[in-house]
Short mmCIF file of N, CA and C in Angstrom, two decimals:
data_model
loop_
_atom_site.label_atom_id
_atom_site.label_comp_id
_atom_site.label_asym_id
_atom_site.label_seq_id
_atom_site.Cartn_x
_atom_site.Cartn_y
_atom_site.Cartn_z
N PRO A 94 -154.46 -110.00 23.98
CA PRO A 94 -154.84 -108.76 23.14
C PRO A 94 -155.98 -108.61 22.27
N ARG A 95 -156.37 -107.47 22.05
CA ARG A 95 -157.65 -107.39 21.13
C ARG A 95 -157.32 -108.00 19.77
N PRO A 96 -158.06 -108.57 19.29
CA PRO A 96 -158.17 -109.45 17.95
C PRO A 96 -158.19 -108.47 16.72
N GLY A 97 -158.64 -107.19 17.06
CA GLY A 97 -158.70 -106.33 15.93
C GLY A 97 -157.33 -105.94 15.13
N SER A 98 -156.22 -106.17 15.96
CA SER A 98 -155.01 -105.71 15.44
C SER A 98 -154.43 -106.93 14.37
N LEU A 99 -154.88 -108.03 14.38
CA LEU A 99 -154.52 -109.25 13.54
C LEU A 99 -155.00 -109.01 11.99
N ALA A 100 -155.99 -108.38 11.72
CA ALA A 100 -156.44 -108.45 10.38
C ALA A 100 -157.13 -106.98 9.86
N GLY A 101 -156.96 -106.63 8.81
CA GLY A 101 -157.73 -105.17 8.48
C GLY A 101 -158.04 -105.45 6.99
N SER A 102 -158.43 -104.12 6.56
CA SER A 102 -158.80 -104.04 5.14
C SER A 102 -158.70 -102.57 4.90
N ARG A 103 -158.09 -101.89 3.57
CA ARG A 103 -157.83 -100.94 3.48
C ARG A 103 -159.20 -100.34 2.59
N ALA A 104 -159.53 -99.07 2.92
CA ALA A 104 -160.43 -98.42 2.09
C ALA A 104 -159.97 -98.47 0.59
N GLY A 105 -160.78 -98.43 -0.27
CA GLY A 105 -160.69 -98.11 -1.82
C GLY A 105 -161.90 -97.68 -2.34
N PRO A 106 -161.86 -97.45 -3.58
CA PRO A 106 -162.92 -96.79 -4.30
C PRO A 106 -164.20 -97.64 -3.94
N PRO A 107 -165.25 -97.16 -3.77
CA PRO A 107 -166.68 -97.71 -3.43
C PRO A 107 -166.83 -99.09 -4.31
N GLY A 108 -167.00 -100.10 -3.76
CA GLY A 108 -167.31 -101.45 -4.36
C GLY A 108 -166.19 -102.11 -4.86
N ASP A 109 -165.01 -101.58 -4.53
CA ASP A 109 -163.80 -102.12 -4.95
C ASP A 109 -162.94 -102.78 -4.12
N VAL A 110 -163.45 -102.79 -2.63
CA VAL A 110 -162.69 -103.58 -1.78
C VAL A 110 -163.51 -104.81 -1.41
N PRO A 111 -162.63 -106.11 -1.47
CA PRO A 111 -163.42 -107.31 -1.18
C PRO A 111 -163.28 -107.54 0.21
N VAL A 112 -164.17 -108.82 0.55
CA VAL A 112 -164.29 -108.96 2.06
C VAL A 112 -162.84 -109.73 2.28
N ALA A 113 -162.16 -109.42 3.39
CA ALA A 113 -160.97 -110.33 3.79
C ALA A 113 -161.40 -111.40 4.72
N PHE A 114 -161.22 -112.71 4.53
CA PHE A 114 -161.37 -113.57 5.43
C PHE A 114 -160.02 -114.20 5.86
N SER A 115 -159.88 -114.30 7.17
CA SER A 115 -158.44 -114.56 7.69
C SER A 115 -158.58 -115.52 8.89
N PHE A 116 -157.52 -116.40 8.85
CA PHE A 116 -157.26 -117.28 10.21
C PHE A 116 -155.94 -117.12 10.55
N TRP A 117 -155.65 -116.93 11.97
CA TRP A 117 -154.29 -116.58 12.45
C TRP A 117 -154.33 -117.41 13.94
N ARG A 118 -152.83 -118.11 13.91
CA ARG A 118 -152.60 -118.53 14.96
C ARG A 118 -151.66 -117.55 15.98
N VAL A 119 -152.20 -117.32 16.93
CA VAL A 119 -151.07 -116.36 17.75
C VAL A 119 -150.64 -116.91 18.97
N GLU A 120 -149.40 -116.93 19.30
CA GLU A 120 -148.59 -117.43 20.44
C GLU A 120 -148.89 -116.09 21.48
N THR A 121 -149.54 -116.49 22.61
CA THR A 121 -149.66 -115.80 23.64
C THR A 121 -148.88 -116.25 25.05
N ALA A 122 -148.94 -115.58 26.04
CA ALA A 122 -148.22 -115.86 27.21
C ALA A 122 -149.21 -117.15 27.79
N ALA A 123 -150.26 -117.12 27.42
CA ALA A 123 -151.16 -118.38 27.91
C ALA A 123 -151.17 -119.35 26.92
N GLY A 124 -150.36 -119.50 25.89
CA GLY A 124 -150.48 -120.59 24.73
C GLY A 124 -150.96 -120.09 23.66
N SER A 125 -151.32 -121.01 22.61
CA SER A 125 -151.66 -120.55 21.35
C SER A 125 -153.18 -120.05 21.29
N ALA A 126 -153.34 -119.05 20.61
CA ALA A 126 -154.61 -118.64 20.27
C ALA A 126 -155.09 -118.67 18.86
N ARG A 127 -156.17 -118.97 18.47
CA ARG A 127 -156.80 -119.30 17.20
C ARG A 127 -157.77 -118.21 16.89
N ALA A 128 -157.66 -117.16 16.00
CA ALA A 128 -158.69 -116.29 15.62
C ALA A 128 -159.26 -116.59 14.01
N LEU A 129 -160.27 -116.28 13.99
CA LEU A 129 -161.05 -116.07 12.48
C LEU A 129 -161.51 -114.62 12.54
N SER A 130 -161.43 -114.18 11.28
CA SER A 130 -162.09 -112.76 11.15
C SER A 130 -162.62 -112.64 9.86
N VAL A 131 -163.53 -111.91 9.77
CA VAL A 131 -164.20 -111.36 8.62
C VAL A 131 -164.15 -109.83 8.62
N VAL A 132 -163.55 -108.88 7.62
CA VAL A 132 -163.41 -107.72 7.59
C VAL A 132 -163.73 -107.25 6.03
N GLY A 133 -164.77 -106.38 6.05
CA GLY A 133 -165.21 -105.90 4.81
C GLY A 133 -165.97 -104.73 4.48
N PRO A 134 -166.05 -104.00 3.54
CA PRO A 134 -166.83 -102.73 3.39
C PRO A 134 -168.18 -102.68 4.16
N ALA A 135 -168.57 -101.54 4.71
CA ALA A 135 -169.80 -101.25 5.08
C ALA A 135 -170.27 -100.12 4.35
N PRO A 136 -171.56 -99.86 4.77
CA PRO A 136 -172.14 -98.17 4.18
C PRO A 136 -171.31 -97.03 5.00
N PRO A 137 -171.13 -96.04 4.21
CA PRO A 137 -170.40 -94.87 4.92
C PRO A 137 -170.93 -94.46 6.11
N ASP A 138 -170.26 -93.85 7.11
CA ASP A 138 -170.50 -93.46 8.45
C ASP A 138 -171.38 -91.94 8.30
N HIS A 139 -171.70 -91.56 9.32
CA HIS A 139 -172.60 -90.38 9.37
C HIS A 139 -171.69 -89.13 8.86
N THR A 140 -170.57 -89.04 8.60
CA THR A 140 -169.88 -87.99 8.03
C THR A 140 -169.46 -88.44 6.50
N ALA A 141 -170.06 -89.54 6.00
CA ALA A 141 -169.83 -90.03 4.42
C ALA A 141 -168.51 -90.44 4.31
N ARG A 142 -167.83 -90.81 5.46
CA ARG A 142 -166.41 -91.45 5.25
C ARG A 142 -166.75 -92.95 5.02
N THR A 143 -165.76 -93.50 4.37
CA THR A 143 -165.78 -95.02 4.06
C THR A 143 -165.76 -95.70 5.38
N ASN A 144 -166.24 -97.05 5.21
CA ASN A 144 -166.42 -97.80 6.73
C ASN A 144 -165.95 -99.20 6.37
N LYS A 145 -165.90 -99.81 7.53
CA LYS A 145 -165.84 -101.24 7.23
C LYS A 145 -166.48 -101.93 8.56
N ILE A 146 -166.78 -103.15 8.10
CA ILE A 146 -167.44 -104.05 9.32
C ILE A 146 -166.31 -105.09 9.90
N ALA A 147 -166.02 -105.39 11.05
CA ALA A 147 -165.03 -106.53 11.17
C ALA A 147 -165.79 -107.44 12.43
N ALA A 148 -165.44 -108.74 12.22
CA ALA A 148 -166.06 -109.54 13.03
C ALA A 148 -164.99 -110.62 13.61
N TYR A 149 -164.64 -110.98 14.70
CA TYR A 149 -163.51 -111.65 15.14
C TYR A 149 -164.14 -112.77 15.88
N ALA A 150 -163.36 -114.06 16.10
CA ALA A 150 -163.97 -114.99 16.93
C ALA A 150 -162.24 -115.64 17.43
N VAL A 151 -162.22 -115.86 18.70
CA VAL A 151 -161.19 -116.31 19.10
C VAL A 151 -161.62 -117.73 19.73
N LEU A 152 -161.13 -118.76 19.37
CA LEU A 152 -161.34 -120.29 19.50
C LEU A 152 -160.61 -120.75 20.39
N GLY A 153 -161.14 -121.53 21.49
CA GLY A 153 -160.44 -122.49 22.38
C GLY A 153 -160.16 -123.76 21.75
N PRO A 154 -159.37 -124.57 21.97
CA PRO A 154 -159.11 -125.91 21.34
C PRO A 154 -160.35 -126.77 21.17
N GLU A 155 -161.17 -126.91 22.13
CA GLU A 155 -162.39 -127.74 21.93
C GLU A 155 -163.21 -127.22 21.16
N GLU A 156 -163.07 -125.95 20.44
CA GLU A 156 -164.02 -125.37 19.40
C GLU A 156 -163.51 -125.51 18.06
N LEU A 157 -162.44 -126.10 17.90
CA LEU A 157 -161.97 -126.37 16.46
C LEU A 157 -162.66 -127.45 15.70
N SER A 158 -163.37 -126.97 14.64
CA SER A 158 -164.10 -128.07 13.84
C SER A 158 -163.16 -129.05 13.04
N ALA A 159 -163.41 -129.84 12.97
CA ALA A 159 -162.62 -131.07 11.89
C ALA A 159 -162.58 -130.64 10.50
N ALA A 160 -163.44 -129.69 10.21
CA ALA A 160 -163.64 -129.12 8.88
C ALA A 160 -162.64 -128.34 8.58
N GLY A 161 -162.08 -127.40 9.60
CA GLY A 161 -161.14 -126.56 9.36
C GLY A 161 -161.61 -125.16 9.37
N PRO A 162 -160.64 -124.23 9.52
CA PRO A 162 -161.22 -122.78 9.64
C PRO A 162 -161.84 -122.14 8.50
N ALA A 163 -161.41 -122.32 7.44
CA ALA A 163 -162.21 -121.78 6.16
C ALA A 163 -163.59 -122.24 6.15
N TRP A 164 -163.95 -123.40 6.52
CA TRP A 164 -165.38 -124.00 6.61
C TRP A 164 -166.14 -123.32 7.49
N MET A 165 -165.40 -123.09 8.69
CA MET A 165 -166.07 -122.21 10.03
C MET A 165 -166.53 -120.93 9.45
N ILE A 166 -165.44 -120.26 9.03
CA ILE A 166 -165.81 -118.90 8.66
C ILE A 166 -167.14 -118.95 7.58
N ALA A 167 -167.24 -119.84 6.74
CA ALA A 167 -168.24 -119.69 5.66
C ALA A 167 -169.56 -120.21 6.17
N GLN A 168 -169.82 -120.58 7.31
CA GLN A 168 -171.00 -121.00 8.00
C GLN A 168 -171.92 -119.69 8.26
N GLY A 169 -172.99 -119.68 7.92
CA GLY A 169 -173.69 -118.16 7.90
C GLY A 169 -174.20 -118.09 9.38
N GLY A 170 -174.06 -116.90 9.91
CA GLY A 170 -174.49 -116.79 11.29
C GLY A 170 -173.47 -116.74 12.27
N PHE A 171 -172.35 -117.17 11.91
CA PHE A 171 -171.22 -117.36 12.84
C PHE A 171 -170.61 -116.13 13.01
N LEU A 172 -169.99 -115.44 12.04
CA LEU A 172 -169.28 -114.23 12.13
C LEU A 172 -170.09 -113.17 11.43
N ARG A 173 -170.38 -112.06 12.01
CA ARG A 173 -171.27 -111.08 11.57
C ARG A 173 -170.78 -110.50 10.26
N ARG A 174 -171.45 -110.24 9.39
CA ARG A 174 -171.24 -109.66 8.06
C ARG A 174 -171.96 -108.09 7.71
N SER A 175 -172.75 -107.94 8.69
CA SER A 175 -173.70 -106.58 8.44
C SER A 175 -173.97 -106.16 10.20
N TRP A 176 -174.02 -104.92 10.30
CA TRP A 176 -174.25 -104.37 11.65
C TRP A 176 -174.99 -103.01 11.52
N SER A 177 -175.79 -102.89 12.47
CA SER A 177 -176.51 -101.44 12.51
C SER A 177 -176.32 -100.96 13.72
N GLY A 178 -176.03 -99.58 14.00
CA GLY A 178 -175.81 -99.29 15.54
C GLY A 178 -174.39 -98.72 15.44
N ALA A 179 -174.05 -98.36 16.74
CA ALA A 179 -172.74 -98.05 17.28
C ALA A 179 -171.92 -99.21 17.32
N PRO A 180 -170.46 -99.08 17.19
CA PRO A 180 -169.50 -99.96 17.29
C PRO A 180 -169.77 -100.81 18.89
N ALA A 181 -169.56 -102.04 18.91
CA ALA A 181 -169.68 -102.60 19.90
C ALA A 181 -168.77 -103.80 19.92
N TRP A 182 -168.30 -104.01 21.58
CA TRP A 182 -167.65 -105.31 21.91
C TRP A 182 -168.65 -106.28 22.35
N ILE A 183 -169.03 -107.38 21.69
CA ILE A 183 -169.81 -108.39 22.03
C ILE A 183 -169.24 -109.38 23.19
N GLU A 184 -169.87 -109.36 24.26
CA GLU A 184 -169.11 -110.12 25.27
C GLU A 184 -169.96 -111.52 25.31
N SER A 185 -171.17 -111.56 24.86
CA SER A 185 -171.96 -112.84 24.85
C SER A 185 -171.24 -113.85 24.21
N PRO A 186 -171.12 -115.21 24.57
CA PRO A 186 -170.44 -116.28 23.52
C PRO A 186 -171.24 -116.54 22.49
N VAL A 187 -170.69 -116.89 21.40
CA VAL A 187 -171.26 -117.10 20.18
C VAL A 187 -170.71 -118.66 19.93
N ARG A 188 -171.89 -119.70 19.76
CA ARG A 188 -171.41 -120.98 19.66
C ARG A 188 -170.69 -121.24 18.20
N ALA A 189 -169.74 -121.84 18.16
CA ALA A 189 -168.87 -122.20 17.18
C ALA A 189 -169.51 -123.48 16.53
N PRO A 190 -169.71 -123.24 15.05
CA PRO A 190 -170.32 -124.54 14.46
C PRO A 190 -169.28 -125.64 14.37
N SER A 191 -169.84 -126.68 14.28
CA SER A 191 -168.94 -127.86 14.43
C SER A 191 -169.22 -128.93 13.13
N ALA A 192 -168.61 -129.84 12.86
CA ALA A 192 -168.99 -130.49 11.62
C ALA A 192 -168.14 -131.94 11.88
N ALA A 193 -168.53 -132.99 11.17
CA ALA A 193 -167.64 -134.14 11.07
C ALA A 193 -166.59 -133.69 9.98
N ASP A 194 -165.69 -134.64 10.08
CA ASP A 194 -164.34 -134.39 9.08
C ASP A 194 -165.10 -134.56 7.64
N PRO A 195 -165.14 -133.55 6.84
CA PRO A 195 -165.54 -133.69 5.63
C PRO A 195 -164.53 -134.39 4.50
N GLY A 196 -163.56 -134.47 5.01
CA GLY A 196 -162.33 -135.19 4.01
C GLY A 196 -162.36 -134.38 2.60
N PRO A 197 -161.33 -134.94 1.82
CA PRO A 197 -161.09 -134.50 0.49
C PRO A 197 -162.30 -134.58 -0.30
N ALA A 198 -162.61 -133.57 -1.12
CA ALA A 198 -163.66 -133.64 -2.24
C ALA A 198 -163.14 -133.05 -3.61
N ALA A 199 -163.88 -133.45 -4.57
CA ALA A 199 -163.62 -132.68 -5.85
C ALA A 199 -163.52 -131.12 -5.58
N CYS A 200 -162.36 -130.44 -6.05
CA CYS A 200 -162.27 -129.14 -6.11
C CYS A 200 -162.82 -128.34 -7.33
N SER A 201 -164.09 -128.18 -7.04
CA SER A 201 -164.76 -127.63 -8.23
C SER A 201 -164.65 -126.01 -8.23
N ALA A 202 -164.32 -125.30 -7.18
CA ALA A 202 -164.30 -124.02 -7.23
C ALA A 202 -162.67 -123.61 -7.88
N TRP A 203 -161.87 -124.63 -7.70
CA TRP A 203 -160.36 -124.56 -8.28
C TRP A 203 -160.68 -124.54 -9.89
N ARG A 204 -161.49 -125.75 -10.05
CA ARG A 204 -161.70 -125.88 -11.57
C ARG A 204 -162.56 -124.88 -12.09
N ALA A 205 -163.51 -123.99 -11.59
CA ALA A 205 -164.20 -122.93 -12.23
C ALA A 205 -163.23 -121.78 -12.21
N ALA A 206 -162.44 -121.56 -11.21
CA ALA A 206 -161.43 -120.25 -11.36
C ALA A 206 -160.39 -120.43 -12.27
N CYS A 207 -159.63 -121.47 -12.24
CA CYS A 207 -158.60 -121.50 -13.33
C CYS A 207 -158.35 -122.65 -14.34
N GLY A 208 -159.66 -123.64 -14.28
CA GLY A 208 -159.53 -124.49 -15.21
C GLY A 208 -159.18 -125.98 -14.98
N ASP A 209 -158.21 -125.94 -13.61
CA ASP A 209 -157.81 -127.16 -13.37
C ASP A 209 -157.78 -127.36 -11.78
N ALA A 210 -158.50 -128.43 -11.57
CA ALA A 210 -158.79 -128.58 -9.92
C ALA A 210 -157.40 -128.87 -9.29
N GLY A 211 -156.55 -129.46 -9.95
CA GLY A 211 -155.32 -129.93 -9.52
C GLY A 211 -154.38 -128.71 -8.92
N TRP A 212 -154.83 -127.45 -9.03
CA TRP A 212 -154.08 -126.48 -8.56
C TRP A 212 -154.28 -126.44 -7.00
N ALA A 213 -155.27 -127.06 -6.56
CA ALA A 213 -155.65 -127.19 -4.86
C ALA A 213 -154.67 -127.90 -4.48
N GLY A 214 -154.42 -128.98 -5.15
CA GLY A 214 -153.43 -129.92 -4.44
C GLY A 214 -152.14 -129.39 -4.55
N ALA A 215 -151.62 -128.70 -5.61
CA ALA A 215 -150.39 -128.09 -5.70
C ALA A 215 -150.29 -127.16 -4.40
N VAL A 216 -151.20 -126.25 -4.23
CA VAL A 216 -151.09 -125.30 -2.97
C VAL A 216 -150.97 -126.08 -1.59
N ALA A 217 -151.94 -127.15 -1.55
CA ALA A 217 -151.85 -128.05 -0.39
C ALA A 217 -150.44 -128.40 -0.12
N SER A 218 -149.74 -129.13 -1.38
CA SER A 218 -148.65 -129.62 -1.25
C SER A 218 -147.41 -128.56 -0.85
N ALA A 219 -147.36 -127.43 -1.23
CA ALA A 219 -146.49 -126.32 -1.10
C ALA A 219 -146.51 -126.13 0.51
N PHE A 220 -147.85 -125.89 1.05
CA PHE A 220 -148.01 -125.73 2.30
C PHE A 220 -147.44 -126.64 3.28
N LEU A 221 -147.61 -128.03 2.90
CA LEU A 221 -147.09 -129.30 3.55
C LEU A 221 -145.47 -129.31 3.59
N ARG A 222 -145.06 -128.92 2.34
CA ARG A 222 -143.48 -128.91 2.33
C ARG A 222 -142.80 -128.04 3.45
N ASP A 223 -143.30 -126.65 3.63
CA ASP A 223 -142.81 -125.83 4.38
C ASP A 223 -143.80 -125.01 4.95
N GLN A 224 -144.32 -125.32 6.08
CA GLN A 224 -145.37 -124.45 6.71
C GLN A 224 -144.80 -123.10 7.46
N SER A 225 -143.58 -122.87 7.17
CA SER A 225 -143.23 -121.57 7.85
C SER A 225 -143.24 -120.47 6.75
N LYS A 226 -143.46 -120.71 5.28
CA LYS A 226 -143.51 -119.83 4.29
C LYS A 226 -144.93 -119.58 3.92
N PRO A 227 -145.43 -118.25 3.66
CA PRO A 227 -146.80 -118.16 3.19
C PRO A 227 -146.74 -118.44 1.77
N ILE A 228 -148.14 -118.65 1.52
CA ILE A 228 -148.42 -119.21 0.07
C ILE A 228 -149.23 -118.04 -0.53
N HIS A 229 -149.13 -117.53 -1.66
CA HIS A 229 -149.82 -116.65 -2.33
C HIS A 229 -150.84 -117.09 -3.36
N VAL A 230 -151.84 -116.65 -3.47
CA VAL A 230 -152.63 -117.09 -4.58
C VAL A 230 -153.26 -115.93 -5.19
N VAL A 231 -152.97 -115.53 -6.41
CA VAL A 231 -153.53 -114.62 -7.01
C VAL A 231 -154.97 -114.98 -7.86
N TYR A 232 -155.90 -114.20 -7.78
CA TYR A 232 -157.19 -114.52 -8.34
C TYR A 232 -157.93 -113.40 -8.98
N ALA A 233 -158.59 -114.07 -9.95
CA ALA A 233 -159.24 -112.48 -10.72
C ALA A 233 -160.45 -111.80 -9.89
N ALA A 234 -160.40 -110.57 -10.27
CA ALA A 234 -161.62 -109.81 -9.34
C ALA A 234 -163.00 -110.53 -9.61
N GLY A 235 -163.85 -110.58 -8.70
CA GLY A 235 -164.94 -111.17 -8.82
C GLY A 235 -164.86 -112.39 -8.29
N THR A 236 -163.81 -113.18 -8.03
CA THR A 236 -163.62 -114.62 -7.68
C THR A 236 -163.89 -114.57 -6.02
N ASP A 237 -164.64 -115.56 -5.60
CA ASP A 237 -164.78 -115.70 -4.19
C ASP A 237 -163.62 -116.59 -3.66
N PRO A 238 -162.71 -116.15 -2.92
CA PRO A 238 -161.45 -116.76 -2.49
C PRO A 238 -161.68 -117.80 -1.42
N LEU A 239 -162.70 -117.69 -0.58
CA LEU A 239 -162.75 -118.62 0.46
C LEU A 239 -163.15 -120.04 0.09
N PRO A 240 -163.83 -120.42 -0.86
CA PRO A 240 -164.13 -121.57 -1.33
C PRO A 240 -162.86 -122.21 -2.04
N LEU A 241 -161.91 -121.53 -2.37
CA LEU A 241 -160.57 -121.89 -2.94
C LEU A 241 -159.71 -122.50 -1.80
N VAL A 242 -159.65 -121.37 -0.67
CA VAL A 242 -158.98 -121.92 0.55
C VAL A 242 -159.68 -123.18 1.23
N ASP A 243 -160.92 -123.08 1.41
CA ASP A 243 -161.49 -124.31 2.07
C ASP A 243 -161.27 -125.74 1.31
N GLU A 244 -161.30 -125.69 -0.26
CA GLU A 244 -160.81 -126.91 -0.71
C GLU A 244 -159.29 -127.12 -0.58
N VAL A 245 -158.60 -126.37 -0.58
CA VAL A 245 -157.11 -126.57 -0.06
C VAL A 245 -156.94 -127.29 1.35
N ILE A 246 -157.67 -126.59 2.37
CA ILE A 246 -157.64 -126.95 3.57
C ILE A 246 -158.13 -128.63 3.80
N ARG A 247 -159.17 -128.93 3.02
CA ARG A 247 -159.81 -130.09 2.94
C ARG A 247 -159.04 -131.14 2.37
N LEU A 248 -157.90 -130.79 1.77
CA LEU A 248 -156.95 -131.82 1.13
C LEU A 248 -155.89 -132.14 2.21
N LEU A 249 -155.70 -131.15 2.98
CA LEU A 249 -154.73 -131.55 4.25
C LEU A 249 -155.11 -132.45 5.10
N PRO A 250 -154.11 -133.35 5.53
CA PRO A 250 -154.40 -134.37 6.76
C PRO A 250 -155.08 -133.54 8.02
N ASP A 251 -155.79 -134.02 8.81
CA ASP A 251 -156.62 -133.48 9.90
C ASP A 251 -155.69 -132.64 10.76
N TRP A 252 -154.37 -133.36 11.07
CA TRP A 252 -153.25 -132.49 12.04
C TRP A 252 -152.98 -131.25 11.23
N ALA A 253 -153.15 -131.05 10.14
CA ALA A 253 -152.57 -130.05 9.59
C ALA A 253 -153.53 -128.84 9.41
N ARG A 254 -154.87 -128.95 9.16
CA ARG A 254 -155.71 -128.07 9.08
C ARG A 254 -155.80 -126.70 9.68
N TRP A 255 -155.40 -126.89 10.94
CA TRP A 255 -155.64 -125.81 12.01
C TRP A 255 -154.09 -125.21 12.10
N ARG A 256 -153.10 -125.73 11.31
CA ARG A 256 -151.97 -124.90 10.99
C ARG A 256 -151.88 -124.02 9.94
N ALA A 257 -152.78 -124.31 8.80
CA ALA A 257 -152.94 -123.56 7.55
C ALA A 257 -153.49 -122.10 7.75
N THR A 258 -152.67 -121.23 8.44
CA THR A 258 -153.32 -119.81 8.44
C THR A 258 -153.28 -119.11 7.06
N PHE A 259 -154.17 -118.01 7.03
CA PHE A 259 -154.63 -117.57 5.60
C PHE A 259 -155.03 -116.36 5.78
N SER A 260 -154.92 -115.57 4.80
CA SER A 260 -155.86 -114.09 4.64
C SER A 260 -156.13 -114.02 3.03
N THR A 261 -157.51 -113.84 2.88
CA THR A 261 -157.92 -113.82 1.42
C THR A 261 -157.60 -112.15 0.79
N TYR A 262 -157.30 -111.38 1.65
CA TYR A 262 -156.90 -109.92 1.13
C TYR A 262 -156.27 -109.40 2.12
N PHE A 263 -154.61 -109.30 1.57
CA PHE A 263 -153.87 -109.07 2.83
C PHE A 263 -153.05 -107.79 1.95
#
């Protein structure tokens, strides 16, 4: 199925809609598919209606970086964040970035966002206790949530990193 149905973003007042970063695991008849997405506001269309840009990557098992899905989304040039011209389905393959396992690190984004880096460990622990339930994080306007997600995923054991699905704006 087309990945566009996996994630979305609602239009709001201009400048009020954050970029939505997502990672989904989808079961298909052919097996598991892993999709990364970036969906965010774009300049108005030719009729002055609100608009959005969406970029999706569906990854094969050999393309999964040890650094995890949030790290892959954060890599510049991998998923488009701007576009000019008519909508298009891009058939040519895009090379997925890869990195050695970065392992856990100090959670500076969490410290900056809420004053305590330990909250990243609380989120990672909650995920590991019950991977069937979603975890919700409420963050202040203007906070970039992708580094928060990346720091949590880096605290997970390597076998769990690609099980931690997320959406930063749902």
